[in-house]
CSV table of C-alpha atoms and ligand atoms in Angstrom, one decimal:
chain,number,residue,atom,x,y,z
A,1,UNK,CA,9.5,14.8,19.4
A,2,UNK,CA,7.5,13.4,22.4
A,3,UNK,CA,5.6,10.4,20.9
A,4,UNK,CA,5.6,7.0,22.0
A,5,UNK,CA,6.0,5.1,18.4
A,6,UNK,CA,4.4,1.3,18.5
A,7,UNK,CA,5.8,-1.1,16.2
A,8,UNK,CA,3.2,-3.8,15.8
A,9,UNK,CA,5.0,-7.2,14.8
A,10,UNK,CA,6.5,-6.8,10.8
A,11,UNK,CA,6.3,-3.2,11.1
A,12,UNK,CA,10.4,-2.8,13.2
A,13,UNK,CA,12.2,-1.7,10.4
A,14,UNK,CA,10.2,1.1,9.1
A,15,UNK,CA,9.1,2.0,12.7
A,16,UNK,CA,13.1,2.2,13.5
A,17,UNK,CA,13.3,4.2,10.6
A,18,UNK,CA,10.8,6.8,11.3
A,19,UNK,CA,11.9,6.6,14.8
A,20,UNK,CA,15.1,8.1,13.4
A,21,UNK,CA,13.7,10.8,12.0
A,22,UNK,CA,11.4,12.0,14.1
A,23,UNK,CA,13.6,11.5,17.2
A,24,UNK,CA,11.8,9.3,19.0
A,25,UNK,CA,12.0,5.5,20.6
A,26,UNK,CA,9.8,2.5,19.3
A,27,UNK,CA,8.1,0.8,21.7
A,28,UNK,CA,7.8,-3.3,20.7
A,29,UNK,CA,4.7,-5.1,22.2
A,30,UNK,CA,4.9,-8.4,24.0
A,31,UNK,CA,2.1,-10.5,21.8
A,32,UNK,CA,1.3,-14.1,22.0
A,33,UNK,CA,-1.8,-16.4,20.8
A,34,UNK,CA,-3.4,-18.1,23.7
A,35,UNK,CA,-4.3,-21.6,23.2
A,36,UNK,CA,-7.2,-20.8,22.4
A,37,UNK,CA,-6.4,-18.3,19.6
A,38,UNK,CA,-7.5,-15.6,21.7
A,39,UNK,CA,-4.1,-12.7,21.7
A,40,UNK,CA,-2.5,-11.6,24.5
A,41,UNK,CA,-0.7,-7.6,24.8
A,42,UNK,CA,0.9,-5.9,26.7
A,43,UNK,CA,2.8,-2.8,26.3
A,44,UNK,CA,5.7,-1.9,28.7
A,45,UNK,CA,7.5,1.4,29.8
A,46,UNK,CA,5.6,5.0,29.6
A,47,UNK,CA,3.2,6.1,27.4
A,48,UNK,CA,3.1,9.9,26.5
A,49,UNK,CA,-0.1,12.0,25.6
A,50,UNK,CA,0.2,11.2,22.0
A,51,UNK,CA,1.2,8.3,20.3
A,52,UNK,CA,0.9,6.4,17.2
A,53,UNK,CA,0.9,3.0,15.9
A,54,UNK,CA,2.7,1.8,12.8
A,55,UNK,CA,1.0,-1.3,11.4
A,56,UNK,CA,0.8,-1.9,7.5
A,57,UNK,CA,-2.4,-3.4,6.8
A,58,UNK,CA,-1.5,-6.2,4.1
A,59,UNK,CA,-3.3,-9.5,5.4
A,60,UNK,CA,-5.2,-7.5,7.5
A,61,UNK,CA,-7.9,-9.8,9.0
A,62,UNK,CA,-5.4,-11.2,11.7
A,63,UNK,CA,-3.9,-8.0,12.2
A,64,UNK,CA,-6.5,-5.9,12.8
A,65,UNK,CA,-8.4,-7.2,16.2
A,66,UNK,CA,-4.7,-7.0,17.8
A,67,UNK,CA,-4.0,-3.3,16.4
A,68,UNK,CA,-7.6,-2.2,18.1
A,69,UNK,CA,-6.4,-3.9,21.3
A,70,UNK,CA,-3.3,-1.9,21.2
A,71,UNK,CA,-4.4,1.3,20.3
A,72,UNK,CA,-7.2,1.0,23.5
A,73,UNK,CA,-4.4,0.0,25.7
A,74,UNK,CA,-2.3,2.7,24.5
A,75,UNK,CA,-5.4,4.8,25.7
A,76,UNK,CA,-6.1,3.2,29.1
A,77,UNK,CA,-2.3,4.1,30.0
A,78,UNK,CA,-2.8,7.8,29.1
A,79,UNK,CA,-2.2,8.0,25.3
A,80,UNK,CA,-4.8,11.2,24.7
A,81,UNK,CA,-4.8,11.0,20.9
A,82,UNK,CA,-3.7,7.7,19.2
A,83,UNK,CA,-2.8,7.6,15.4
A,84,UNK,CA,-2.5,4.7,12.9
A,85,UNK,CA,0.6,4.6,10.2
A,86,UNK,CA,-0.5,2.8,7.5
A,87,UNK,CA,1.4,2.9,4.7
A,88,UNK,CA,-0.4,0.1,2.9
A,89,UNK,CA,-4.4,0.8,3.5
A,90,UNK,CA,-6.2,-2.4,2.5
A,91,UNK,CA,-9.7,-3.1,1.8
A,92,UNK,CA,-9.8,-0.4,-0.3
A,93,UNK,CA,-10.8,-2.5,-3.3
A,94,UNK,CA,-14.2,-3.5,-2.6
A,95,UNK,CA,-15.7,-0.2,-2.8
A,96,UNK,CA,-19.0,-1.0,-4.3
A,97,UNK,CA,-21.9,-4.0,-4.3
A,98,UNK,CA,-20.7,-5.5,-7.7
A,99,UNK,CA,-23.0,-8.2,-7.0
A,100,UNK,CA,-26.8,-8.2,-5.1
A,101,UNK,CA,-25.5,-9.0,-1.2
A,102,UNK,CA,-22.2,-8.0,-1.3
A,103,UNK,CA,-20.6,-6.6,1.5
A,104,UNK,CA,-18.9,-2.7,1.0
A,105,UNK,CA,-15.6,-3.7,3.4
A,106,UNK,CA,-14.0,-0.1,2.5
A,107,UNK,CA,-17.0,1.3,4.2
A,108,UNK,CA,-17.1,-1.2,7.5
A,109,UNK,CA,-13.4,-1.1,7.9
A,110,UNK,CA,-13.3,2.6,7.5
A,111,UNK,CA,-15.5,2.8,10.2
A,112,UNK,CA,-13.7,0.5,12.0
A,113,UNK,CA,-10.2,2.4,12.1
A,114,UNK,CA,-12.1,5.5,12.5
A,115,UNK,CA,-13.6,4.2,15.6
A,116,UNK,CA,-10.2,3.6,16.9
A,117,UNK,CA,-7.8,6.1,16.4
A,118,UNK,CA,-7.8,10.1,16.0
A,119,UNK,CA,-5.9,10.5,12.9
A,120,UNK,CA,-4.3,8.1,10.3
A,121,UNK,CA,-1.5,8.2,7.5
A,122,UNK,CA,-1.1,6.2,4.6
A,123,UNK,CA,0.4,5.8,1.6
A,124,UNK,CA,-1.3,5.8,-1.8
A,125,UNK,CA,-4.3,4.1,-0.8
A,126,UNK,CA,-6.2,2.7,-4.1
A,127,UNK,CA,-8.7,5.2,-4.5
A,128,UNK,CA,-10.7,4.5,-7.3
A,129,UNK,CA,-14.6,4.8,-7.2
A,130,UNK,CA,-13.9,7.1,-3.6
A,131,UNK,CA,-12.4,10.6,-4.4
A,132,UNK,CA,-11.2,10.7,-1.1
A,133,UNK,CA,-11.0,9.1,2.1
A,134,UNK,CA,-12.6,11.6,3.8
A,135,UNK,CA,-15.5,9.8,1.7
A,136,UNK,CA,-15.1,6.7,3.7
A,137,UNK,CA,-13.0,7.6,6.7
A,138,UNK,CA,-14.3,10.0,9.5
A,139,UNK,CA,-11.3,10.9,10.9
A,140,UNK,CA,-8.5,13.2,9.9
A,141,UNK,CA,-6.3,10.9,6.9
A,142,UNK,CA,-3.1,12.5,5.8
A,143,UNK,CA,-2.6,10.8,2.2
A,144,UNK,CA,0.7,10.6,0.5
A,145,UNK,CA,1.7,9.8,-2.7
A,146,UNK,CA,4.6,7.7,-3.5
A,147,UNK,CA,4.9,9.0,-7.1
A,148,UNK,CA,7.9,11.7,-6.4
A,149,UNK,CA,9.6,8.9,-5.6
A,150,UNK,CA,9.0,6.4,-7.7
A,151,UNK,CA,9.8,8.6,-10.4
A,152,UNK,CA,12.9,9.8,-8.8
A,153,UNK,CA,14.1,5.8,-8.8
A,154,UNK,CA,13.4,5.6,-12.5
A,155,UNK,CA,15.4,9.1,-13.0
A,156,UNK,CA,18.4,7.3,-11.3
A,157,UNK,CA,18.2,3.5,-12.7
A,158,UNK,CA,16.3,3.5,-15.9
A,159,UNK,CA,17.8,5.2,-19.2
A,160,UNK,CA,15.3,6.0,-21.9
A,161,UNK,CA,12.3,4.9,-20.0
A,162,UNK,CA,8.6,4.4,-21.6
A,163,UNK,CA,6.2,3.9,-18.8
A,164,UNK,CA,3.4,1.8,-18.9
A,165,UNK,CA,0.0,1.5,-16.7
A,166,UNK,CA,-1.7,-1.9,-17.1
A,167,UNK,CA,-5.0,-0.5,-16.3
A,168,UNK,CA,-7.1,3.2,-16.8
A,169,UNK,CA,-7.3,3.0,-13.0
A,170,UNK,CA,-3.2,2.9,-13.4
A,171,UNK,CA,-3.8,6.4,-15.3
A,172,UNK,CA,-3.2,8.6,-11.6
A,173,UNK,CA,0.0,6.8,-11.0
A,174,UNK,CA,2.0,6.4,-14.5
A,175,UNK,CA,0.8,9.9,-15.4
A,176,UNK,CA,2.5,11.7,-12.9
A,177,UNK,CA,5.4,9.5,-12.9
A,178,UNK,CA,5.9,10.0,-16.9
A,179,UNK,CA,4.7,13.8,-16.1
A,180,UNK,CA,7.7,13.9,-13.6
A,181,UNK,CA,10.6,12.6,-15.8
A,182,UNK,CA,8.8,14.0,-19.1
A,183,UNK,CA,8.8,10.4,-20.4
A,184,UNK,CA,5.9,9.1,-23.1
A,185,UNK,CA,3.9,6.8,-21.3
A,186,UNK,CA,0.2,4.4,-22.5
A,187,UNK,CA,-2.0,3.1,-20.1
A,188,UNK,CA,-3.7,-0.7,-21.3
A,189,UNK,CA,-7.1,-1.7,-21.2
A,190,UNK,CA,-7.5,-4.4,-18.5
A,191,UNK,CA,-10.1,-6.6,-18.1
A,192,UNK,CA,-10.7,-8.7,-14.5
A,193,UNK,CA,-12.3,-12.2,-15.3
A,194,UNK,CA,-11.6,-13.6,-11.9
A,195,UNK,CA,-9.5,-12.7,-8.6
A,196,UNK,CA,-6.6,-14.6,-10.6
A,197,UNK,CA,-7.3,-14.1,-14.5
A,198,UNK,CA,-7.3,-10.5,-16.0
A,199,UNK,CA,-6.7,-10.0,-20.2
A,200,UNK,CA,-4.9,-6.4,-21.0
A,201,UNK,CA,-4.6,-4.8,-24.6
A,202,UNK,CA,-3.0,-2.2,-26.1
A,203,UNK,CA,-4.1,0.6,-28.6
A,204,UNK,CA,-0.6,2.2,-29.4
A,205,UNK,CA,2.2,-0.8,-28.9
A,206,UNK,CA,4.6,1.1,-31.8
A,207,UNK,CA,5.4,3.5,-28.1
A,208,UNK,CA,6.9,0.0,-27.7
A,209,UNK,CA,9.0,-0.1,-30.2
A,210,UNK,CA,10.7,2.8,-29.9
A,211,UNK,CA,14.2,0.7,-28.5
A,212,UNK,CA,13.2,2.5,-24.9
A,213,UNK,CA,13.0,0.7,-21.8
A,214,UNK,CA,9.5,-0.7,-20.5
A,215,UNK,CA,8.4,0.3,-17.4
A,216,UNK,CA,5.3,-0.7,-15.6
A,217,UNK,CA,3.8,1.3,-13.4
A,218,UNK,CA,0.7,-0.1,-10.8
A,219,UNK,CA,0.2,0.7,-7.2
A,220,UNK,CA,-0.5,-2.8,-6.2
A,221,UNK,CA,1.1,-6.1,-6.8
A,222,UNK,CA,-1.1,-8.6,-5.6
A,223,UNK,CA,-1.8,-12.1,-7.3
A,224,UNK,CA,0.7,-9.8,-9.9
A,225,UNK,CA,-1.8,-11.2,-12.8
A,226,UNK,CA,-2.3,-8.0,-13.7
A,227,UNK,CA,2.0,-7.5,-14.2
A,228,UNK,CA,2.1,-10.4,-15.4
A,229,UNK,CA,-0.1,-10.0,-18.8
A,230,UNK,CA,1.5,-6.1,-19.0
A,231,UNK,CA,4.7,-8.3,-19.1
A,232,UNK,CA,3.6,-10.3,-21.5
A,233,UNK,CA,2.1,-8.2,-23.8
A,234,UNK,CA,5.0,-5.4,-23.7
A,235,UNK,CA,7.2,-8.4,-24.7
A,236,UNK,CA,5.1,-9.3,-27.6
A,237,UNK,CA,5.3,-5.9,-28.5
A,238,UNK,CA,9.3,-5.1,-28.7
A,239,UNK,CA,10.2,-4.2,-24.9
A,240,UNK,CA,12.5,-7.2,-24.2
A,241,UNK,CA,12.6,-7.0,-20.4
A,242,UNK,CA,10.2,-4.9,-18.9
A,243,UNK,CA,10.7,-3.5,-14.9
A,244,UNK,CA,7.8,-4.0,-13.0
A,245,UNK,CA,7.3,-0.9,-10.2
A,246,UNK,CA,4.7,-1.0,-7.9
A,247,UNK,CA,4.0,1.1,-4.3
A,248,UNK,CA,2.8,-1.7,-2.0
A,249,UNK,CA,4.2,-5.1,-2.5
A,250,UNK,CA,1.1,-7.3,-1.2
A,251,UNK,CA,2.6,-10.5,-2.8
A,252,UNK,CA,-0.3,-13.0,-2.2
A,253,UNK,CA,1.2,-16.7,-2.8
A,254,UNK,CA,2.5,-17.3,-6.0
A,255,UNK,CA,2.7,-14.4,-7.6
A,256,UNK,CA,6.5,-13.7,-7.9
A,257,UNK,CA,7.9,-16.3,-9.4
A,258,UNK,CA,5.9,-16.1,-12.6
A,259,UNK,CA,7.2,-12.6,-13.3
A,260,UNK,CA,10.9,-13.5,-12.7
A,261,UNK,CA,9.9,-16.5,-14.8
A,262,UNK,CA,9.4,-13.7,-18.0
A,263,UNK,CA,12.7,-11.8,-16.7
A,264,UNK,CA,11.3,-9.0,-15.7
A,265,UNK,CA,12.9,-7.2,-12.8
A,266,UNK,CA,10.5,-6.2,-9.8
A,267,UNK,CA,11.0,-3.0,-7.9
A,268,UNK,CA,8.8,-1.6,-5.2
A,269,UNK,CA,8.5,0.7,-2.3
A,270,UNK,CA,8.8,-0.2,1.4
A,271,UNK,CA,5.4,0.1,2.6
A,272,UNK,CA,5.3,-3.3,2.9
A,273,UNK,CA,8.4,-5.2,4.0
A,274,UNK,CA,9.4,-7.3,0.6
A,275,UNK,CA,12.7,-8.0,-1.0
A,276,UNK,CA,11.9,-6.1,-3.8
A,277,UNK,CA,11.2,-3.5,-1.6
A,278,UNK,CA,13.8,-0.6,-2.8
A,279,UNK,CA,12.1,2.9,-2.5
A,280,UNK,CA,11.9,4.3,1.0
A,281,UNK,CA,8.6,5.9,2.1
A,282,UNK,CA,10.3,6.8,5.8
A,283,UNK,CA,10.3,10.6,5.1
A,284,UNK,CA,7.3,10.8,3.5
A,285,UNK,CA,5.6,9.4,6.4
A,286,UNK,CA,7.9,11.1,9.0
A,287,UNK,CA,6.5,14.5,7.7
A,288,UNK,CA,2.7,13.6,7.7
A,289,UNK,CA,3.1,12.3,10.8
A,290,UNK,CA,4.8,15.2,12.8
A,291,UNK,CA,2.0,17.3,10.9
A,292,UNK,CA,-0.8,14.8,12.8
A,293,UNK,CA,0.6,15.0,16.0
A,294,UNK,CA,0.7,19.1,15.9
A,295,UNK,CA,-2.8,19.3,14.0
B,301,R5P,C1,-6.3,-2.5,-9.6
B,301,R5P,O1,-7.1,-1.7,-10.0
B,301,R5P,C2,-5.0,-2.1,-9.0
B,301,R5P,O2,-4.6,-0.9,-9.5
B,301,R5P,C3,-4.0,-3.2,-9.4
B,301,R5P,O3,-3.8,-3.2,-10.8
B,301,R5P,C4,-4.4,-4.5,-8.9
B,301,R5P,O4,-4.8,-4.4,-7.6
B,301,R5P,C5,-3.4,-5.6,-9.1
B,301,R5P,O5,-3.9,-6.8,-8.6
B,301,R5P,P1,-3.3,-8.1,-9.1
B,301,R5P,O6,-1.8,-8.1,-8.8
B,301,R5P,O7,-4.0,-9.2,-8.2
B,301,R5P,O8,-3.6,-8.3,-10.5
């Protein structure tokens, strides 16, 4: 198709791989910090009517003034309609005032990207208190859902599985999953005391005991606290070496090596580039996008 595909920096491989798909080159930006901090961009070689930008949104603070700077360049050498891929939305957590003062950043940043670009994919972004991002987001977001696949990796790897959400917020994911491969599934009861200290519990562990393998389900895996006391507690419970599966691999420092600590194996899709990354989201986005581009 006729799209010029930008890879910001860290997004190559899965641009290369849509690129593939779709039938299409990637264009790679020439970026530096000035010495001042400030960036510099530039994009090289033509730009056709529509393009799109693929730029996972993990650590997105420093990220994000460079991605507005190349989607308005991308316009000022004759992009009509500029798209974002996504596949890991971020700031999707903070989607109320917990406390007096707080800032809503699902609601500034939303407005934000929709300021910037005409049409946006992503991947299983964490909607929770939002139905929708059309609650949030003004222009046209195609969301997918990594759950088909997840479930299909389990079909292939795990006999006898028991799946396992670690929170009821989990309930969206691990239901469909266990829906998918007809396998019993619990969600825990999780409680967040602090960015880094959650407590889960369990109301049926004898679905643990059944000699099946444990499964966790989540969509995020971020300090991996919260993976980290499902691992725990399914151990206590009689599910030796529980797999931990989650859609985006945020990783924030530290949080790996306490779960291969506990021997459980960690498996995740590639919407953010990880080691553990296993499950490819490359046609799943491939789709939505040619569907953006047409719409
Ligand atoms: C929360 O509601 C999400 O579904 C995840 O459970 C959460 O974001 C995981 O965060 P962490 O790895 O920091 O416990």
């Amino acid at each position: 198709m006729t799209l010029t595909l930008l890879a910001m920096p860290g997004n190559e491989a899965q641009a290369n791989a849509l690129a593939a798909r779709l039938g299409c080159a990637v264009m790679l930006p020439q970026m530096r910090r000035f010495p001042d901090g400030e960036t510099y961009l530039r994009l090289e070689g033509p730009v056709t009517q529509n393009a799109a930008i693929v730029c996972t949104l993990d650590r997105p603070d420093a990220k994000f003034l460079p991605l507005v700077f190349a989607a308005d360049t991308l316009r000022d050498l004759g992009a009509r309609r500029v798209g974002l891929v996504a596949p890991y939305l971020s700031y999707m957590r903070q989607d109320t005032r917990f406390q007096a003062g707080e800032a809503v950043t699902s609601k500034s940043f939303a407005h934000r990207v929709s300021d910037s670009f005409d049409w946006m994919v992503t991947v299983d972004p964490h909607l929770h208190r939002y139905r929708s991002a059309s609650e949030i987001y003004s222009i046209p977001v195609s969301v997918l859902h990594a759950g088909p696949l997840l479930a299909q990796w389990i079909a292939a790897h795990v006999n006898a599985p028991v799946l396992i959400g670690p929170d009821s917020e989990s309930v969206q994911w691990v239901s469909a999953v266990a829906a998918n491969l007809n396998a019993p599934f619990t969600v825990l009861e999780k409680v967040r005391k602090g960015d880094r200290e959650v407590e889960v519990r369990i109301k049926d562990s004898q679905i643990l005991e059944t000699g099946r393998q444990a499964v966790i389900v989540d969509d995020i895996l971020s300090s991996g606290r919260t993976m980290l006391e499902a691992v725990k507690l399914a151990k206590r419970a009689g599910a030796p070496s529980p797999i931990c599966l989650a859609i985006h691999a945020v990783f924030a420092e530290g949080a790996e090596q306490p779960l291969t600590a506990q021997g459980a194996r960690i498996v995740t899709a590639d919407t953010i580039a990880h080691p553990t990354n296993a499950i490819a989201v490359a046609g799943l986005l491939a789709d939505a996008i040619r569907a953006s581009v047409a719409a």
